[in-house]
Short mmCIF file of C-alpha atoms in Angstrom, two decimals:
data_model
loop_
_atom_site.label_atom_id
_atom_site.label_comp_id
_atom_site.label_asym_id
_atom_site.label_seq_id
_atom_site.Cartn_x
_atom_site.Cartn_y
_atom_site.Cartn_z
CA UNK A 25 -205.15 -205.93 26.40
CA UNK A 26 -201.40 -206.68 26.28
CA UNK A 27 -199.09 -203.72 26.74
CA UNK A 28 -197.08 -202.24 23.86
CA UNK A 29 -193.87 -203.75 25.25
CA UNK A 30 -195.49 -207.18 25.43
CA UNK A 31 -196.75 -206.93 21.84
CA UNK A 32 -193.26 -205.88 20.75
CA UNK A 33 -191.78 -208.82 22.63
CA UNK A 34 -194.16 -211.19 20.86
CA UNK A 35 -193.17 -209.87 17.44
CA UNK A 36 -189.50 -210.06 18.35
CA UNK A 37 -189.86 -213.59 19.69
CA UNK A 38 -191.55 -214.57 16.44
CA UNK A 39 -188.63 -213.14 14.47
CA UNK A 40 -186.14 -215.06 16.62
CA UNK A 41 -188.06 -218.30 16.08
CA UNK A 42 -188.10 -217.64 12.31
CA UNK A 43 -184.33 -217.07 12.13
CA UNK A 44 -183.69 -220.22 14.18
CA UNK A 45 -185.91 -222.20 11.84
CA UNK A 46 -184.17 -220.84 8.76
CA UNK A 47 -180.87 -222.30 9.98
CA UNK A 48 -182.47 -225.72 10.40
CA UNK A 49 -184.18 -225.60 7.01
CA UNK A 50 -180.99 -224.57 5.25
CA UNK A 51 -179.02 -227.43 6.76
CA UNK A 52 -181.66 -230.10 6.12
CA UNK A 53 -181.59 -229.64 2.35
CA UNK A 54 -177.84 -230.30 2.15
CA UNK A 55 -177.68 -233.59 4.08
CA UNK A 56 -177.82 -235.65 0.86
CA UNK A 57 -174.90 -233.51 -0.43
CA UNK A 58 -172.90 -234.26 2.72
CA UNK A 59 -173.46 -237.99 2.27
CA UNK A 60 -172.42 -237.95 -1.37
CA UNK A 61 -169.55 -235.46 -0.97
CA UNK A 62 -167.94 -237.38 1.88
CA UNK A 63 -168.92 -240.79 0.42
CA UNK A 64 -170.68 -241.88 3.61
CA UNK A 65 -172.70 -245.08 3.94
CA UNK A 66 -176.16 -244.96 5.48
CA UNK A 67 -174.71 -246.17 8.78
CA UNK A 68 -171.85 -243.64 8.75
CA UNK A 69 -174.26 -240.80 8.07
CA UNK A 70 -176.45 -242.01 10.91
CA UNK A 71 -173.49 -242.02 13.29
CA UNK A 72 -172.46 -238.52 12.22
CA UNK A 73 -175.98 -237.24 12.78
CA UNK A 74 -175.80 -238.47 16.37
CA UNK A 75 -173.25 -235.80 17.22
CA UNK A 76 -175.70 -232.89 17.22
CA UNK A 77 -177.56 -234.88 19.89
CA UNK A 78 -174.38 -235.25 21.90
CA UNK A 79 -173.62 -231.55 21.69
CA UNK A 80 -177.19 -230.57 22.52
CA UNK A 81 -177.55 -232.95 25.45
CA UNK A 82 -174.38 -231.57 27.05
CA UNK A 83 -175.24 -227.92 26.39
CA UNK A 84 -178.99 -227.69 27.02
CA UNK A 85 -178.76 -228.09 30.81
CA UNK A 86 -176.42 -225.06 30.85
CA UNK A 87 -179.02 -222.76 29.32
CA UNK A 88 -180.73 -221.88 32.58
CA UNK A 89 -177.38 -220.74 34.00
CA UNK A 90 -176.66 -218.62 30.91
CA UNK A 91 -180.07 -216.93 31.18
CA UNK A 92 -179.45 -216.19 34.85
CA UNK A 93 -176.01 -214.69 34.20
CA UNK A 94 -176.68 -212.55 31.12
CA UNK A 95 -180.42 -211.94 31.26
CA UNK A 96 -182.93 -213.16 28.71
CA UNK A 97 -182.38 -210.43 26.12
CA UNK A 98 -178.62 -210.74 25.77
CA UNK A 99 -178.63 -214.52 26.13
CA UNK A 100 -181.12 -215.13 23.32
CA UNK A 101 -179.44 -212.72 20.90
CA UNK A 102 -175.92 -214.03 21.50
CA UNK A 103 -176.91 -217.68 21.36
CA UNK A 104 -178.85 -217.09 18.16
CA UNK A 105 -175.79 -215.55 16.47
CA UNK A 106 -173.65 -218.52 17.48
CA UNK A 107 -176.25 -220.95 16.12
CA UNK A 108 -176.38 -219.09 12.80
CA UNK A 109 -172.59 -219.11 12.41
CA UNK A 110 -172.43 -222.83 13.24
CA UNK A 111 -174.45 -223.54 10.07
CA UNK A 112 -171.30 -223.22 7.96
CA UNK A 113 -169.29 -225.81 9.88
CA UNK A 114 -170.66 -229.15 8.58
CA UNK A 115 -170.19 -228.27 4.91
CA UNK A 116 -166.56 -227.26 5.55
CA UNK A 117 -165.66 -230.61 7.16
CA UNK A 118 -163.19 -232.60 5.02
CA UNK A 119 -164.00 -236.01 6.48
CA UNK A 120 -166.19 -238.06 8.82
CA UNK A 121 -164.28 -237.21 12.02
CA UNK A 122 -164.32 -233.47 11.44
CA UNK A 123 -167.96 -233.67 10.35
CA UNK A 124 -168.83 -235.28 13.69
CA UNK A 125 -167.00 -232.51 15.58
CA UNK A 126 -168.70 -229.80 13.52
CA UNK A 127 -172.12 -231.36 14.12
CA UNK A 128 -171.46 -231.53 17.87
CA UNK A 129 -170.88 -227.76 17.93
CA UNK A 130 -173.89 -227.29 15.66
CA UNK A 131 -176.10 -229.22 18.09
CA UNK A 132 -174.75 -227.46 21.19
CA UNK A 133 -175.50 -223.99 19.86
CA UNK A 134 -178.90 -225.10 18.55
CA UNK A 135 -179.93 -226.62 21.87
CA UNK A 136 -178.95 -223.72 24.10
CA UNK A 137 -180.61 -221.17 21.82
CA UNK A 138 -183.72 -223.34 21.65
CA UNK A 139 -184.10 -223.41 25.43
CA UNK A 140 -183.50 -219.67 25.77
CA UNK A 141 -186.01 -218.64 23.11
CA UNK A 142 -188.68 -221.02 24.40
CA UNK A 143 -188.27 -219.65 27.91
CA UNK A 144 -188.85 -216.20 26.42
CA UNK A 145 -191.92 -217.49 24.57
CA UNK A 146 -193.43 -218.93 27.75
CA UNK A 147 -192.95 -215.61 29.57
CA UNK A 148 -194.64 -213.70 26.74
CA UNK A 149 -197.48 -216.23 26.66
CA UNK A 150 -198.06 -215.84 30.39
CA UNK A 151 -198.24 -212.09 29.88
CA UNK A 152 -200.89 -212.55 27.18
CA UNK A 153 -202.88 -215.01 29.28
CA UNK A 154 -203.72 -217.17 26.27
CA UNK A 155 -202.04 -219.63 23.95
CA UNK A 156 -199.51 -218.07 21.56
CA UNK A 157 -196.78 -220.70 21.50
CA UNK A 158 -198.12 -222.63 18.54
CA UNK A 159 -197.99 -219.40 16.53
CA UNK A 160 -194.38 -218.79 17.58
CA UNK A 161 -193.50 -222.30 16.54
CA UNK A 162 -195.40 -221.67 13.34
CA UNK A 163 -193.01 -218.82 12.62
CA UNK A 164 -190.13 -221.21 13.33
CA UNK A 165 -191.59 -223.49 10.68
CA UNK A 166 -192.02 -220.54 8.30
CA UNK A 167 -188.32 -219.81 8.77
CA UNK A 168 -187.50 -223.49 8.19
CA UNK A 169 -189.66 -223.43 5.07
CA UNK A 170 -187.88 -220.34 3.71
CA UNK A 171 -184.48 -221.82 4.51
CA UNK A 172 -185.35 -225.12 2.86
CA UNK A 173 -186.93 -223.41 -0.17
CA UNK A 174 -183.71 -221.45 -0.69
CA UNK A 175 -181.83 -224.70 -0.29
CA UNK A 176 -183.93 -226.43 -2.94
CA UNK A 177 -183.23 -223.53 -5.31
CA UNK A 178 -179.47 -223.65 -4.84
CA UNK A 179 -179.49 -227.45 -5.15
CA UNK A 180 -181.34 -227.07 -8.44
CA UNK A 181 -178.79 -224.49 -9.58
CA UNK A 182 -175.94 -226.84 -8.63
CA UNK A 183 -174.32 -224.46 -6.11
CA UNK A 184 -171.73 -226.08 -3.86
CA UNK A 185 -173.00 -226.56 -0.29
CA UNK A 186 -169.85 -224.96 1.13
CA UNK A 187 -170.71 -221.70 -0.59
CA UNK A 188 -174.43 -222.00 0.14
CA UNK A 189 -174.22 -222.73 3.88
CA UNK A 190 -171.41 -220.24 4.53
CA UNK A 191 -173.35 -217.46 2.83
CA UNK A 192 -176.56 -218.43 4.64
CA UNK A 193 -174.71 -218.48 7.97
CA UNK A 194 -173.37 -214.96 7.51
CA UNK A 195 -176.70 -213.51 6.34
CA UNK A 196 -178.66 -215.06 9.20
CA UNK A 197 -176.03 -214.02 11.78
CA UNK A 198 -176.47 -210.41 10.65
CA UNK A 199 -180.27 -210.72 10.98
CA UNK A 200 -180.16 -212.32 14.44
CA UNK A 201 -179.39 -209.30 16.71
CA UNK A 202 -182.10 -207.01 15.32
CA UNK A 203 -184.58 -209.90 15.38
CA UNK A 204 -184.19 -210.17 19.16
CA UNK A 205 -184.04 -206.46 19.97
CA UNK A 206 -187.55 -206.22 21.45
CA UNK A 207 -187.46 -209.29 23.71
CA UNK A 208 -188.34 -209.05 27.39
CA UNK A 209 -185.17 -208.46 29.38
CA UNK A 210 -185.96 -210.86 32.20
CA UNK A 211 -183.34 -210.88 34.93
CA UNK A 212 -183.06 -212.70 38.25
CA UNK A 213 -184.29 -210.96 41.37
CA UNK A 214 -181.57 -209.34 43.53
CA UNK A 215 -179.94 -211.99 45.66
CA UNK A 216 -181.55 -214.87 43.77
CA UNK A 217 -179.29 -217.90 43.77
CA UNK A 218 -177.99 -219.07 40.42
CA UNK A 219 -179.53 -222.30 39.13
CA UNK A 220 -177.38 -225.44 38.97
CA UNK A 221 -175.00 -225.63 36.05
CA UNK A 222 -176.72 -228.80 34.92
CA UNK A 223 -180.47 -228.67 35.57
CA UNK A 224 -182.04 -232.12 35.71
CA UNK A 225 -185.63 -232.38 34.47
CA UNK A 226 -188.21 -231.84 37.23
CA UNK A 227 -190.29 -234.94 37.91
CA UNK A 228 -193.38 -233.19 36.59
CA UNK A 229 -191.66 -232.66 33.25
CA UNK A 230 -190.74 -236.27 32.54
CA UNK A 231 -194.13 -237.43 31.25
CA UNK A 232 -194.57 -234.20 29.32
CA UNK A 233 -191.16 -234.79 27.77
CA UNK A 234 -192.20 -238.30 26.73
CA UNK A 235 -195.09 -236.90 24.68
CA UNK A 236 -192.81 -234.37 22.99
CA UNK A 237 -190.28 -237.15 22.43
CA UNK A 238 -192.66 -239.07 20.13
CA UNK A 239 -193.29 -235.99 18.00
CA UNK A 240 -189.65 -234.95 17.86
CA UNK A 241 -188.62 -238.45 16.80
CA UNK A 242 -190.85 -238.07 13.75
CA UNK A 243 -189.64 -234.51 13.16
CA UNK A 244 -185.95 -235.36 13.36
CA UNK A 245 -186.35 -238.42 11.15
CA UNK A 246 -188.32 -236.51 8.52
CA UNK A 247 -185.98 -233.52 8.52
CA UNK A 248 -182.78 -235.49 8.07
CA UNK A 249 -183.86 -238.60 6.16
CA UNK A 250 -186.85 -237.69 3.99
CA UNK A 251 -184.63 -236.68 1.07
CA UNK A 252 -182.39 -239.75 1.35
CA UNK A 253 -185.48 -241.95 1.78
CA UNK A 254 -187.14 -240.69 -1.38
CA UNK A 255 -183.97 -241.03 -3.45
CA UNK A 256 -183.22 -244.58 -2.33
CA UNK A 257 -186.76 -245.96 -2.01
CA UNK A 258 -188.72 -244.21 -4.77
CA UNK A 259 -185.92 -243.13 -7.13
CA UNK A 260 -186.70 -239.42 -6.75
CA UNK A 261 -184.40 -236.83 -8.30
CA UNK A 262 -182.16 -234.75 -6.06
CA UNK A 263 -184.44 -231.73 -6.48
CA UNK A 264 -187.60 -233.68 -5.61
CA UNK A 265 -185.82 -235.28 -2.65
CA UNK A 266 -184.85 -231.84 -1.33
CA UNK A 267 -188.44 -230.68 -1.86
CA UNK A 268 -189.74 -233.40 0.49
CA UNK A 269 -188.48 -231.43 3.48
CA UNK A 270 -190.03 -228.28 2.02
CA UNK A 271 -193.43 -230.03 1.88
CA UNK A 272 -192.94 -231.23 5.46
CA UNK A 273 -191.99 -227.74 6.67
CA UNK A 274 -194.84 -226.12 4.74
CA UNK A 275 -197.60 -228.21 6.30
CA UNK A 276 -195.98 -227.91 9.73
CA UNK A 277 -195.86 -224.12 9.43
CA UNK A 278 -199.50 -223.92 8.31
CA UNK A 279 -200.72 -226.16 11.11
CA UNK A 280 -198.74 -224.27 13.75
CA UNK A 281 -199.97 -220.88 12.60
CA UNK A 282 -203.53 -222.18 12.97
CA UNK A 283 -202.71 -224.19 16.07
CA UNK A 284 -203.49 -221.66 18.80
CA UNK A 285 -207.10 -221.36 17.61
CA UNK A 286 -207.44 -225.15 17.46
CA UNK A 287 -205.99 -225.59 20.95
CA UNK A 288 -208.34 -222.98 22.37
CA UNK A 289 -211.29 -224.79 20.78
CA UNK A 290 -210.40 -228.44 21.38
CA UNK A 291 -207.97 -228.30 24.28
CA UNK A 292 -204.46 -229.76 24.27
CA UNK A 293 -205.44 -233.40 24.73
CA UNK A 294 -207.92 -233.62 21.89
CA UNK A 295 -205.59 -231.61 19.69
CA UNK A 296 -202.68 -233.98 20.29
CA UNK A 297 -204.85 -237.04 19.69
CA UNK A 298 -206.01 -235.64 16.36
CA UNK A 299 -202.41 -234.73 15.56
CA UNK A 300 -201.25 -238.26 16.28
CA UNK A 301 -203.88 -239.68 13.93
CA UNK A 302 -202.81 -237.40 11.06
CA UNK A 303 -199.10 -238.12 11.59
CA UNK A 304 -199.74 -241.87 11.68
CA UNK A 305 -201.66 -241.68 8.41
CA UNK A 306 -198.74 -239.78 6.88
CA UNK A 307 -196.25 -242.31 8.17
CA UNK A 308 -198.22 -245.18 6.66
CA UNK A 309 -198.34 -243.36 3.33
CA UNK A 310 -194.58 -242.78 3.36
CA UNK A 311 -193.79 -246.38 4.36
CA UNK A 312 -195.92 -247.82 1.57
CA UNK A 313 -194.92 -245.23 -1.06
CA UNK A 314 -193.83 -246.53 -4.44
CA UNK A 315 -193.63 -243.12 -6.15
CA UNK A 316 -191.96 -239.84 -5.14
CA UNK A 317 -195.33 -238.07 -5.09
CA UNK A 318 -196.76 -240.50 -2.53
CA UNK A 319 -193.66 -240.15 -0.37
CA UNK A 320 -193.77 -236.35 -0.44
CA UNK A 321 -197.48 -236.46 0.49
CA UNK A 322 -196.71 -238.77 3.40
CA UNK A 323 -194.05 -236.46 4.81
CA UNK A 324 -196.38 -233.49 4.34
CA UNK A 325 -199.02 -235.24 6.49
CA UNK A 326 -196.43 -236.09 9.13
CA UNK A 327 -195.49 -232.41 9.32
CA UNK A 328 -199.13 -231.40 9.74
CA UNK A 329 -199.72 -234.06 12.37
CA UNK A 330 -196.84 -233.33 14.71
CA UNK A 331 -196.93 -229.54 14.30
CA UNK A 332 -198.52 -228.46 17.58
CA UNK A 333 -197.30 -231.26 19.85
CA UNK A 334 -193.93 -229.77 20.75
CA UNK A 335 -195.31 -226.26 21.42
CA UNK A 336 -197.89 -227.77 23.78
CA UNK A 337 -195.25 -229.85 25.55
CA UNK A 338 -192.96 -226.86 26.07
CA UNK A 339 -195.76 -224.67 27.34
CA UNK A 340 -196.73 -227.35 29.84
CA UNK A 341 -193.11 -227.66 30.95
CA UNK A 342 -192.68 -223.91 31.33
CA UNK A 343 -195.57 -223.79 33.78
CA UNK A 344 -194.79 -226.98 35.70
CA UNK A 345 -192.34 -225.51 38.20
CA UNK A 346 -190.93 -222.34 39.77
CA UNK A 347 -188.15 -222.00 37.20
CA UNK A 348 -189.59 -222.02 33.66
CA UNK A 349 -186.17 -222.07 31.98
CA UNK A 350 -185.05 -225.03 34.10
CA UNK A 351 -188.20 -227.03 33.33
CA UNK A 352 -187.95 -226.18 29.64
CA UNK A 353 -184.28 -227.14 29.64
CA UNK A 354 -185.22 -230.50 31.12
CA UNK A 355 -187.96 -231.23 28.61
CA UNK A 356 -185.83 -229.86 25.78
CA UNK A 357 -183.01 -232.19 26.77
CA UNK A 358 -185.39 -235.15 26.64
CA UNK A 359 -187.21 -234.22 23.45
CA UNK A 360 -184.48 -232.71 21.33
CA UNK A 361 -181.88 -235.26 22.30
CA UNK A 362 -184.41 -237.79 21.03
CA UNK A 363 -184.94 -235.74 17.90
CA UNK A 364 -181.25 -235.39 17.25
CA UNK A 365 -180.70 -239.08 17.94
CA UNK A 366 -183.55 -239.94 15.57
CA UNK A 367 -181.35 -239.64 12.46
CA UNK A 368 -178.88 -242.09 13.98
CA UNK A 369 -181.65 -244.51 14.90
CA UNK A 370 -183.11 -244.26 11.40
CA UNK A 371 -179.68 -244.82 9.86
CA UNK A 372 -178.84 -247.82 12.02
CA UNK A 373 -182.18 -249.51 11.42
CA UNK A 374 -181.84 -248.72 7.72
CA UNK A 375 -178.36 -250.26 7.68
CA UNK A 376 -179.53 -253.43 9.46
CA UNK A 377 -182.84 -253.73 7.63
CA UNK A 378 -184.23 -251.00 5.36
CA UNK A 379 -185.33 -247.40 5.47
CA UNK A 380 -188.94 -248.57 5.12
CA UNK A 381 -188.57 -250.40 8.42
CA UNK A 382 -187.00 -247.28 9.94
CA UNK A 383 -190.03 -245.19 9.08
CA UNK A 384 -192.35 -247.93 10.28
CA UNK A 385 -190.78 -247.30 13.71
CA UNK A 386 -191.43 -243.57 13.28
CA UNK A 387 -195.05 -244.31 12.41
CA UNK A 388 -195.45 -246.40 15.56
CA UNK A 389 -194.12 -243.46 17.62
CA UNK A 390 -196.70 -241.09 16.14
CA UNK A 391 -199.43 -243.58 16.99
CA UNK A 392 -198.35 -243.41 20.64
CA UNK A 393 -199.32 -239.72 20.68
CA UNK A 394 -202.97 -240.74 20.61
CA UNK A 395 -202.46 -242.86 23.73
CA UNK A 396 -200.23 -240.52 25.75
CA UNK A 397 -201.87 -237.15 25.08
CA UNK A 398 -203.68 -237.13 28.44
CA UNK A 399 -200.57 -236.11 30.37
CA UNK A 400 -200.77 -232.61 28.85
CA UNK A 401 -203.97 -231.98 30.80
CA UNK A 402 -201.87 -231.98 33.97
CA UNK A 403 -199.74 -229.01 32.94
CA UNK A 404 -201.78 -226.45 31.05
CA UNK A 405 -202.22 -223.31 33.06
CA UNK A 406 -202.21 -220.89 30.13
CA UNK A 407 -204.16 -223.16 27.84
CA UNK A 408 -206.68 -223.98 30.55
CA UNK A 409 -207.44 -220.31 30.84
CA UNK A 410 -207.87 -220.00 27.11
CA UNK A 411 -209.57 -223.32 26.32
CA UNK A 412 -212.02 -223.37 29.16
CA UNK A 413 -213.45 -226.38 30.97
CA UNK A 414 -212.78 -228.84 28.14
CA UNK A 415 -209.03 -228.28 28.11
CA UNK A 416 -208.36 -231.82 29.24
CA UNK A 417 -209.93 -233.05 26.04
CA UNK A 418 -212.42 -235.22 27.90
CA UNK A 419 -215.15 -232.85 29.03
CA UNK A 420 -213.72 -232.43 32.53
CA UNK A 421 -211.88 -229.45 34.00
CA UNK A 422 -208.15 -229.83 33.56
CA UNK A 423 -206.00 -229.73 36.66
CA UNK A 424 -202.38 -228.83 37.27
CA UNK A 425 -199.99 -226.24 36.00
CA UNK A 426 -198.12 -225.63 32.79
CA UNK A 427 -198.21 -225.46 28.93
CA UNK A 428 -196.21 -224.63 25.74
CA UNK A 429 -192.88 -223.71 23.89
CA UNK A 430 -190.36 -225.03 21.09
#
């Protein structure tokens, strides 16, 4: 049975994931406001939404160094506060150039905090000896759902996004330190050399990162473009468009909270193949939607389908080498840079063709999950222990290390 300190760490990690998700959910509901307020074209918005990817890709490799210097407890709490405060920046930008700069800072703080909290989650999971990462990511999605639900409410009430996001940033920044109070204070061994400032992904993490990349592409596209898509393609109202992300976050949260039990029963490979099938069905529904209701249903299915893929990829990365934080930083750089670039890709394709074509590309990426899921069987130490001899999804004992994270 896990010790009291380990159980406390799990609860605290869940709270950290929830606060992180609330920041994301709050921001996602105001992207249509940013486009209209700054009078941005689809292409300009896509370019602006590339800057979180730029900030994250530069900052994520630094996370392992920050964890080494400050210890896990202080690093997670401080980075989470910075991420919360950065929420206010995009809404305060007066133009496209300043919006891009604000989004770069937003992405940098998001990425570093993401790596730090996932490294903590992997350590807690190893202490438990069974899969818990999907549940932690489920709490992230619960936080995103709560943040987006609050966003839908303030959109409906007509509250200016500058007031909304500034207030949300301050409230969440106050909640961040107590949320992380019970985390494991993991510190380097005496005399242990500091990791490189920029940690390149270990070779073992590259294929794992490719699987996560497909899921994060769908996640990033759905988060940032579902509302714009429904307004422009199906003629949805602003409130219904904002609710599309809420539906996406709701199904993702539900699937993640149930995900650990599914992974233990089916194994990571079968779980990801089933996930890919559901996400592909949702993508097809969204691409062919002619009414807002069909579009919302499609995004809800996408959320359900991709829910557990990223937790499984992070867990595999965290167990694929001697430095969990370095491996996670590598996979996070691959997957979340893809996710943060997804809005730009969607915008550019939409500008050159149409948003329907953009989401056809997303649907093709989710279909690849069914083909590439087998690589997770090579890095599933914690899930192998929990799922038993079928953890490779094919009736054979899984081999290798690793598993889970967000």
